[in-house]
Amino acid sequence: MKLKARGPSPFSFSPLESFLRFLMASTEAPTRDLDDLLCSSPHQEQNGESNTSSTEAGGIDDGSASLALCLSGASRIERAWEHWTKLGGPKRIVAPMVDNSELPFRMLCRKYGAEAAYTPMLHSRIFTESEKYRNEEFTTCKEDRPLFVQFCANDPDILLEAARRVEPYCDYVDINLGCPQRIARRGYYGAFLMDNLPLVKSLVEKLSSSLNVPVSCKIRLFPKIEDTLNYARMLEEAGCSLVAVHGRTRDEKDQKKIRADWAAIRAVKTALKIPVLANGNIRHLQDVESCLKETGCDGVLSADSLLDNPALFAGFWNAEWVVESNEGHRDGELDQTDIFIDYLKMCEKYPVPWRMIRSHTHKMLGDWFKNHPQVREELNAQSTLSFEYLYEMVDKLRAFGKRIPLYVMNSSVVEVDENGIKIAA
């Protein structure tokens, strides 16, 4: 069944009408295993529960004139900084997450303090070949800026073809050079391209010499810091305008057990002349401030912690980190059911496949499900979902009477901004 966003679209078509019409097409979402999707033909039959992806990219100009202006300058480094400054130098950024940093979640995080965001990783080959994949996996709107659109790739020409489809609707085209999962090994992309630096260089050079938008790269550390620094310098010389550094190596996958190396990130920042972002160890807003100070970076990415607490950048803490903190905290008069309701409203406005909504339901309401496992079991028993079911599920959780609040530091002042959003400053 296809679901449409409620209410009229607030956006008008841009001059690139034909491109926008394919972006606004509604399709059924795939439920195939992600490994199969990324490593096999995209033309195979796909079945499963979904809603429509209804991208509304209208109202965004094609970017040529403005980007030509912001990318003018005496040198590549100057152009990189001109662009970053024009975007406002965002500090609090939503990291790319497969099936999790989709448009409704990005907009939810922006509502609660995020200043920029990445799309989920998109597979460049499938993106060029499958209209269905494009319609479902890349959606945006005019408020969804600044935006990094991230691709995995191992072929410069295919990557360029994919990038040209999205460059009018983003501020950076990002190359995923950091994915350490087995799917990346099988598909030969992400962190496994660290074994083939000439190929990496050719990917960056192809995009940087051909696009109107800057190219960024998200990387991991080599075991030896000098190898990491040489790697980062190579990316800069190839035309990369921004590097985001995940402070772990390719083999360090357990983020709960292995802390990100902020000292190594600082070394990369010191070695490069372009903007550098830090990724790793961001659990709450205090970590954001500490990371910026210790690494000297220009912004910070958060991933898993935002899934549990999308209000992280607004200064709200979940109970897990409050227990570990030496600071005093109080009830922030906001909880994850409040945020989840906001998320559902975003999904009604910006439809996405139900598999994404289901995933976020488990993440955002995980603490509530621990107290009421029968509600989680009922959710898992649903072969298809509806907004009506999810709203009723939230009412049921609240009716049990044991609220699980998000917290703010005692020193924080909770203010309500012009949009009615609570911000702990």
Coordinates of C-alpha atoms in Angstrom, one line a residue:
M1 CA 0.0 0.0 0.0
K2 CA 1.3 3.4 -0.9
L3 CA 0.9 6.2 1.7
K4 CA 1.0 9.8 0.8
A5 CA 2.3 12.6 2.9
R6 CA -0.5 14.5 4.6
G7 CA -1.4 18.0 3.4
P8 CA -0.2 19.8 0.3
S9 CA 3.5 20.1 -0.5
P10 CA 5.0 23.4 0.6
F11 CA 7.5 23.2 -2.2
S12 CA 7.3 24.1 -5.9
F13 CA 9.2 22.3 -8.7
S14 CA 12.7 23.6 -9.5
P15 CA 13.7 24.1 -13.1
L16 CA 15.1 20.6 -13.2
E17 CA 11.6 19.3 -13.4
S18 CA 12.3 16.0 -15.1
F19 CA 14.8 15.1 -12.4
L20 CA 12.4 16.0 -9.6
R21 CA 9.6 14.0 -11.2
F22 CA 11.6 10.8 -10.9
L23 CA 12.6 11.7 -7.3
M24 CA 9.0 12.2 -6.4
A25 CA 7.8 8.8 -7.7
S26 CA 6.2 6.5 -5.2
T27 CA 7.3 2.9 -5.0
E28 CA 7.3 -0.2 -2.8
A29 CA 10.3 -0.5 -0.5
P30 CA 12.6 -3.6 -0.7
T31 CA 13.0 -5.9 2.3
R32 CA 15.8 -7.9 0.9
D33 CA 18.9 -8.5 2.9
L34 CA 21.1 -5.5 2.6
D35 CA 24.1 -7.6 1.7
D36 CA 22.1 -9.0 -1.2
L37 CA 20.9 -5.6 -2.3
L38 CA 24.4 -4.1 -2.4
C39 CA 26.2 -7.1 -4.0
S40 CA 23.7 -8.3 -6.5
S41 CA 21.7 -7.0 -9.5
P42 CA 19.2 -4.3 -8.5
H43 CA 16.8 -5.5 -11.2
Q44 CA 15.8 -8.6 -9.2
E45 CA 12.2 -8.6 -7.9
Q46 CA 11.8 -7.0 -4.5
N47 CA 8.8 -7.5 -2.2
G48 CA 8.0 -6.4 1.3
E49 CA 6.3 -3.8 3.5
S50 CA 6.9 -0.2 2.5
N51 CA 5.5 3.2 2.2
T52 CA 6.4 5.7 -0.4
S53 CA 9.5 7.8 -0.4
S54 CA 7.9 11.0 -1.9
T55 CA 11.0 13.2 -2.2
E56 CA 10.1 16.9 -2.4
A57 CA 13.2 18.5 -3.6
G58 CA 11.4 21.4 -5.3
G59 CA 12.2 24.9 -4.2
I60 CA 15.9 24.2 -4.3
D61 CA 17.7 26.0 -7.1
D62 CA 20.0 24.0 -9.3
G63 CA 22.9 25.4 -7.4
S64 CA 25.1 26.3 -10.3
A65 CA 25.2 30.1 -9.8
S66 CA 25.5 30.0 -6.0
L67 CA 28.1 27.3 -5.9
A68 CA 30.1 28.9 -8.7
L69 CA 30.2 31.9 -6.4
C70 CA 31.1 30.1 -3.2
L71 CA 33.7 28.0 -4.9
S72 CA 35.6 31.0 -6.4
G73 CA 38.9 31.8 -4.9
A74 CA 42.6 31.8 -5.4
S75 CA 43.2 28.3 -4.4
R76 CA 41.5 24.9 -3.7
I77 CA 42.1 25.4 0.0
E78 CA 40.6 28.8 0.0
R79 CA 37.6 27.5 -1.9
A80 CA 37.1 24.7 0.6
W81 CA 37.0 27.2 3.4
E82 CA 34.8 29.6 1.5
H83 CA 32.2 26.9 1.0
W84 CA 32.4 25.7 4.6
T85 CA 32.0 29.2 6.0
K86 CA 29.1 29.9 3.7
L87 CA 27.3 27.0 5.2
G88 CA 27.8 28.5 8.6
G89 CA 30.5 26.2 9.8
P90 CA 28.2 23.6 11.3
K91 CA 29.5 21.9 14.5
R92 CA 26.8 19.3 15.3
I93 CA 26.3 16.9 12.5
V94 CA 24.3 13.7 11.9
A95 CA 26.6 10.9 10.7
P96 CA 25.8 8.6 7.8
M97 CA 23.9 5.5 8.9
V98 CA 22.6 2.8 6.6
D99 CA 18.8 2.7 6.8
N100 CA 18.9 5.2 9.7
S101 CA 19.9 8.7 8.6
E102 CA 17.0 9.0 6.2
L103 CA 15.1 12.2 5.6
P104 CA 12.6 12.1 8.5
F105 CA 15.3 11.2 11.0
R106 CA 17.6 13.9 9.6
M107 CA 14.8 16.5 10.0
L108 CA 14.0 15.2 13.5
C109 CA 17.7 15.7 14.5
R110 CA 17.7 19.1 12.9
K111 CA 14.7 20.0 15.0
Y112 CA 16.7 19.1 18.1
G113 CA 19.9 21.0 17.4
A114 CA 21.7 19.2 14.5
E115 CA 23.3 21.8 12.1
A116 CA 24.0 19.5 9.2
A117 CA 23.5 15.8 8.2
Y118 CA 24.7 13.0 6.0
T119 CA 22.4 10.7 4.0
P120 CA 22.7 7.0 4.5
M121 CA 25.4 5.4 2.4
L122 CA 24.1 5.0 -1.2
H123 CA 25.5 2.4 -3.5
S124 CA 26.7 4.3 -6.6
R125 CA 26.2 1.5 -9.1
I126 CA 22.7 0.6 -8.0
F127 CA 21.9 4.4 -7.8
T128 CA 22.8 4.8 -11.4
E129 CA 20.9 1.7 -12.6
S130 CA 17.7 1.6 -10.6
E131 CA 15.1 4.3 -10.5
K132 CA 13.3 2.4 -7.8
Y133 CA 16.4 2.5 -5.6
R134 CA 16.9 6.2 -6.2
N135 CA 13.3 7.0 -5.3
E136 CA 13.4 5.0 -2.1
E137 CA 16.9 5.7 -0.8
F138 CA 17.5 9.3 -1.6
T139 CA 14.8 11.8 -0.5
T140 CA 15.3 15.4 0.5
C141 CA 13.5 18.7 0.9
K142 CA 14.5 22.4 0.9
E143 CA 15.0 22.5 4.7
D144 CA 17.3 19.5 4.6
R145 CA 20.5 21.6 4.3
P146 CA 23.4 21.6 4.8
L147 CA 23.4 18.1 3.4
F148 CA 26.2 15.5 2.6
V149 CA 25.1 12.8 0.1
Q150 CA 27.3 9.8 0.7
F151 CA 28.2 7.1 -1.9
C152 CA 30.2 4.0 -1.8
A153 CA 32.1 3.2 -5.0
N154 CA 35.0 1.6 -6.6
D155 CA 34.6 2.9 -10.2
P156 CA 35.3 6.6 -10.8
D157 CA 33.0 6.9 -13.8
I158 CA 30.0 5.2 -12.1
L159 CA 30.6 7.3 -9.0
L160 CA 30.5 10.5 -11.1
E161 CA 27.3 9.4 -12.9
A162 CA 25.6 8.9 -9.5
A163 CA 27.0 12.1 -8.0
R164 CA 25.7 14.2 -10.9
R165 CA 22.2 13.1 -10.1
V166 CA 22.3 14.5 -6.6
E167 CA 24.7 17.5 -6.8
P168 CA 21.9 20.1 -7.2
Y169 CA 20.4 19.0 -3.9
C170 CA 23.3 18.8 -1.6
D171 CA 26.3 20.7 -0.3
Y172 CA 28.9 17.9 -0.5
V173 CA 29.1 14.7 -2.3
D174 CA 30.8 12.4 0.1
I175 CA 32.8 9.2 -0.6
N176 CA 32.5 6.4 2.0
L177 CA 36.1 5.3 2.7
G178 CA 35.3 4.1 6.3
C179 CA 32.7 1.3 6.2
P180 CA 34.4 -1.7 7.9
Q181 CA 31.6 -4.3 7.6
R182 CA 31.8 -7.5 5.7
I183 CA 29.4 -6.2 3.1
A184 CA 32.0 -3.6 2.2
R185 CA 34.7 -6.3 2.0
R186 CA 32.4 -8.3 -0.4
G187 CA 31.5 -5.2 -2.5
Y188 CA 35.1 -3.8 -2.4
Y189 CA 34.4 -0.4 -1.1
G190 CA 34.5 1.6 2.1
A191 CA 37.5 1.0 4.4
F192 CA 38.6 -1.9 2.2
L193 CA 39.8 0.6 -0.4
M194 CA 42.5 1.6 2.1
D195 CA 44.4 -1.2 0.5
N196 CA 44.3 0.5 -2.9
L197 CA 45.2 4.1 -2.6
P198 CA 45.6 4.8 -6.3
L199 CA 41.9 3.9 -6.7
V200 CA 40.9 6.1 -3.9
K201 CA 42.9 9.0 -5.4
S202 CA 41.2 8.4 -8.8
L203 CA 37.7 8.5 -7.2
V204 CA 38.4 11.9 -5.5
E205 CA 40.1 13.4 -8.6
K206 CA 37.2 12.4 -10.8
L207 CA 34.6 14.1 -8.7
S208 CA 36.6 17.1 -7.7
S209 CA 37.4 17.9 -11.3
S210 CA 33.9 17.3 -12.6
L211 CA 31.3 18.5 -10.1
N212 CA 30.0 21.9 -9.1
V213 CA 29.8 20.9 -5.4
P214 CA 32.8 20.0 -3.2
V215 CA 33.9 16.5 -2.5
S216 CA 34.3 15.2 1.0
C217 CA 35.6 11.9 2.3
K218 CA 34.8 9.9 5.5
I219 CA 37.8 7.8 6.6
R220 CA 39.1 5.5 9.3
L221 CA 42.6 5.4 10.8
F222 CA 45.4 3.2 9.7
P223 CA 47.2 1.3 12.5
K224 CA 50.2 3.6 12.1
I225 CA 49.5 7.3 12.5
E226 CA 52.0 8.3 9.7
D227 CA 50.1 6.1 7.3
T228 CA 46.9 7.9 8.3
L229 CA 48.5 11.3 7.8
N230 CA 49.9 10.4 4.4
Y231 CA 46.4 9.1 3.5
A232 CA 44.7 12.3 4.5
R233 CA 47.2 14.5 2.7
M234 CA 46.7 12.4 -0.4
L235 CA 43.0 13.1 -0.3
E236 CA 43.5 16.8 0.2
E237 CA 45.9 16.9 -2.8
A238 CA 43.5 15.0 -4.9
G239 CA 40.9 17.7 -4.5
C240 CA 39.0 16.7 -1.3
S241 CA 37.5 19.7 0.3
L242 CA 36.6 18.2 3.7
V243 CA 37.6 15.1 5.6
A244 CA 35.6 13.4 8.4
V245 CA 37.8 11.1 10.5
H246 CA 36.4 8.2 12.5
G247 CA 38.9 7.7 15.2
R248 CA 39.1 3.9 15.0
T249 CA 40.9 1.5 12.6
R250 CA 39.1 -0.8 10.1
D251 CA 39.4 -3.7 12.6
E252 CA 38.1 -1.8 15.6
K253 CA 34.4 -2.4 15.1
D254 CA 33.1 -2.7 18.7
Q255 CA 32.4 0.9 19.6
K256 CA 31.3 0.1 23.1
K257 CA 34.6 -1.5 24.0
I258 CA 37.1 0.5 21.9
R259 CA 37.3 4.3 22.4
A260 CA 37.9 6.5 19.3
D261 CA 41.4 8.0 19.3
W262 CA 40.9 11.7 19.5
A263 CA 44.6 12.3 19.6
A264 CA 44.9 10.7 16.1
I265 CA 42.1 12.8 14.8
R266 CA 43.9 15.9 16.2
A267 CA 47.0 14.8 14.3
V268 CA 45.0 14.7 11.0
K269 CA 43.5 18.1 11.7
T270 CA 46.9 19.5 12.3
A271 CA 48.3 18.0 9.1
L272 CA 45.6 19.2 6.8
K273 CA 44.6 22.7 5.6
I274 CA 41.0 21.9 4.7
P275 CA 38.1 21.5 7.2
V276 CA 38.2 18.3 9.3
L277 CA 35.3 16.7 11.2
A278 CA 35.7 14.3 14.2
N279 CA 33.7 11.1 14.6
G280 CA 33.6 8.8 17.7
N281 CA 32.9 8.9 21.4
I282 CA 30.0 11.3 21.2
R283 CA 27.3 10.4 23.7
H284 CA 26.0 13.7 24.8
L285 CA 26.6 17.5 24.3
Q286 CA 29.4 17.6 26.8
D287 CA 31.3 15.1 24.6
V288 CA 30.7 17.4 21.6
E289 CA 32.4 20.3 23.5
S290 CA 35.2 18.1 24.7
C291 CA 35.9 16.6 21.3
L292 CA 36.0 20.0 19.6
K293 CA 38.5 21.2 22.2
E294 CA 40.7 18.2 22.2
T295 CA 40.8 17.6 18.5
G296 CA 40.7 21.2 17.2
C297 CA 38.2 20.0 14.6
D298 CA 35.7 22.1 12.8
G299 CA 32.7 19.9 13.6
V300 CA 31.6 16.7 15.3
L301 CA 29.6 13.7 13.9
S302 CA 27.4 11.5 16.1
A303 CA 25.8 8.2 15.0
D304 CA 24.6 5.5 17.4
S305 CA 24.0 7.8 20.3
L306 CA 21.6 9.9 18.2
L307 CA 19.6 6.8 17.4
D308 CA 18.8 6.3 21.1
N309 CA 18.5 10.1 21.8
P310 CA 17.8 12.3 18.8
A311 CA 17.8 15.3 21.2
L312 CA 21.5 14.8 22.0
F313 CA 22.5 18.0 20.2
A314 CA 19.9 20.0 22.1
G315 CA 21.6 19.1 25.4
F316 CA 19.4 16.2 26.6
W317 CA 21.0 13.1 28.1
N318 CA 19.6 9.6 28.4
A319 CA 19.8 7.8 31.8
E320 CA 22.7 5.6 30.8
W321 CA 25.1 8.5 30.5
V322 CA 23.7 10.4 33.5
V323 CA 24.7 7.5 35.7
E324 CA 28.3 7.6 34.4
S325 CA 28.6 11.4 34.8
N326 CA 29.9 13.4 37.7
E327 CA 27.7 16.3 36.9
G328 CA 24.3 16.9 38.5
H329 CA 21.2 16.4 36.3
R330 CA 17.5 16.9 36.5
D331 CA 14.4 15.8 34.5
G332 CA 14.4 17.7 31.2
E333 CA 10.6 17.4 30.9
L334 CA 11.1 15.5 27.7
D335 CA 11.2 11.8 27.0
Q336 CA 11.7 9.4 24.1
T337 CA 8.0 8.9 23.5
D338 CA 7.7 12.6 22.9
I339 CA 10.6 12.5 20.4
F340 CA 9.2 9.3 18.8
I341 CA 5.8 11.0 18.2
D342 CA 7.8 13.9 16.5
Y343 CA 9.5 11.2 14.3
L344 CA 6.2 9.6 13.3
K345 CA 4.9 13.0 12.2
M346 CA 8.1 13.6 10.2
C347 CA 7.5 10.2 8.5
E348 CA 3.9 11.1 7.6
K349 CA 5.2 14.3 6.0
Y350 CA 8.3 12.7 4.4
P351 CA 7.3 9.0 3.7
V352 CA 10.1 6.4 3.8
P353 CA 10.2 2.5 3.7
W354 CA 8.6 0.9 6.8
R355 CA 11.8 -1.0 7.5
M356 CA 13.4 2.3 8.5
I357 CA 10.5 3.3 10.7
R358 CA 10.6 -0.1 12.4
S359 CA 14.3 0.1 13.1
H360 CA 13.9 3.6 14.7
T361 CA 11.0 2.4 16.8
H362 CA 13.2 -0.2 18.5
K363 CA 16.1 2.3 18.9
M364 CA 14.1 5.2 20.3
L365 CA 11.8 3.2 22.5
G366 CA 14.4 0.6 23.6
D367 CA 14.5 1.7 27.3
W368 CA 10.7 1.6 27.4
F369 CA 10.6 -1.9 25.8
K370 CA 13.0 -3.1 28.5
N371 CA 10.4 -2.3 31.1
H372 CA 7.5 -3.6 29.0
P373 CA 8.8 -6.4 26.8
Q374 CA 5.3 -7.6 26.0
V375 CA 4.8 -4.4 24.0
R376 CA 8.0 -5.1 22.0
E377 CA 6.8 -8.7 21.4
E378 CA 3.5 -7.4 20.0
L379 CA 5.4 -5.0 17.8
N380 CA 7.6 -7.8 16.5
A381 CA 4.6 -9.9 15.7
Q382 CA 3.3 -7.3 13.3
S383 CA 4.1 -8.3 9.7
T384 CA 3.0 -4.8 8.5
L385 CA 2.9 -1.5 10.4
S386 CA 0.7 1.5 10.3
F387 CA 0.9 4.9 11.9
E388 CA -2.3 4.2 13.7
Y389 CA -0.8 1.1 15.3
L390 CA 2.4 3.0 16.4
Y391 CA 0.5 5.9 17.9
E392 CA -1.7 3.5 19.9
M393 CA 1.5 1.6 21.0
V394 CA 2.9 4.8 22.4
D395 CA -0.4 5.5 24.3
K396 CA -0.1 2.0 25.7
L397 CA 3.4 2.5 26.9
R398 CA 2.5 5.8 28.5
A399 CA -0.5 4.3 30.2
F400 CA 1.8 2.0 32.3
G401 CA 2.6 5.1 34.2
K402 CA 6.4 4.7 34.5
R403 CA 7.9 7.5 32.5
I404 CA 11.6 7.4 31.4
P405 CA 12.8 11.0 31.1
L406 CA 15.6 12.5 29.3
Y407 CA 17.8 14.7 31.5
V408 CA 19.6 18.0 31.4
M409 CA 22.5 19.2 33.5
N410 CA 21.5 21.2 36.6
S411 CA 23.5 24.1 35.2
S412 CA 21.5 24.1 32.0
V413 CA 18.6 26.5 31.3
V414 CA 15.9 24.8 29.3
E415 CA 14.4 27.3 26.8
V416 CA 11.7 27.0 24.2
D417 CA 12.8 28.3 20.8
E418 CA 10.6 30.1 18.3
N419 CA 9.4 26.7 16.9
G420 CA 8.3 25.4 20.4
I421 CA 11.4 23.1 20.7
K422 CA 13.1 22.7 24.1
I423 CA 16.8 23.5 24.0
A424 CA 19.0 22.9 27.1
A425 CA 21.6 25.8 27.0

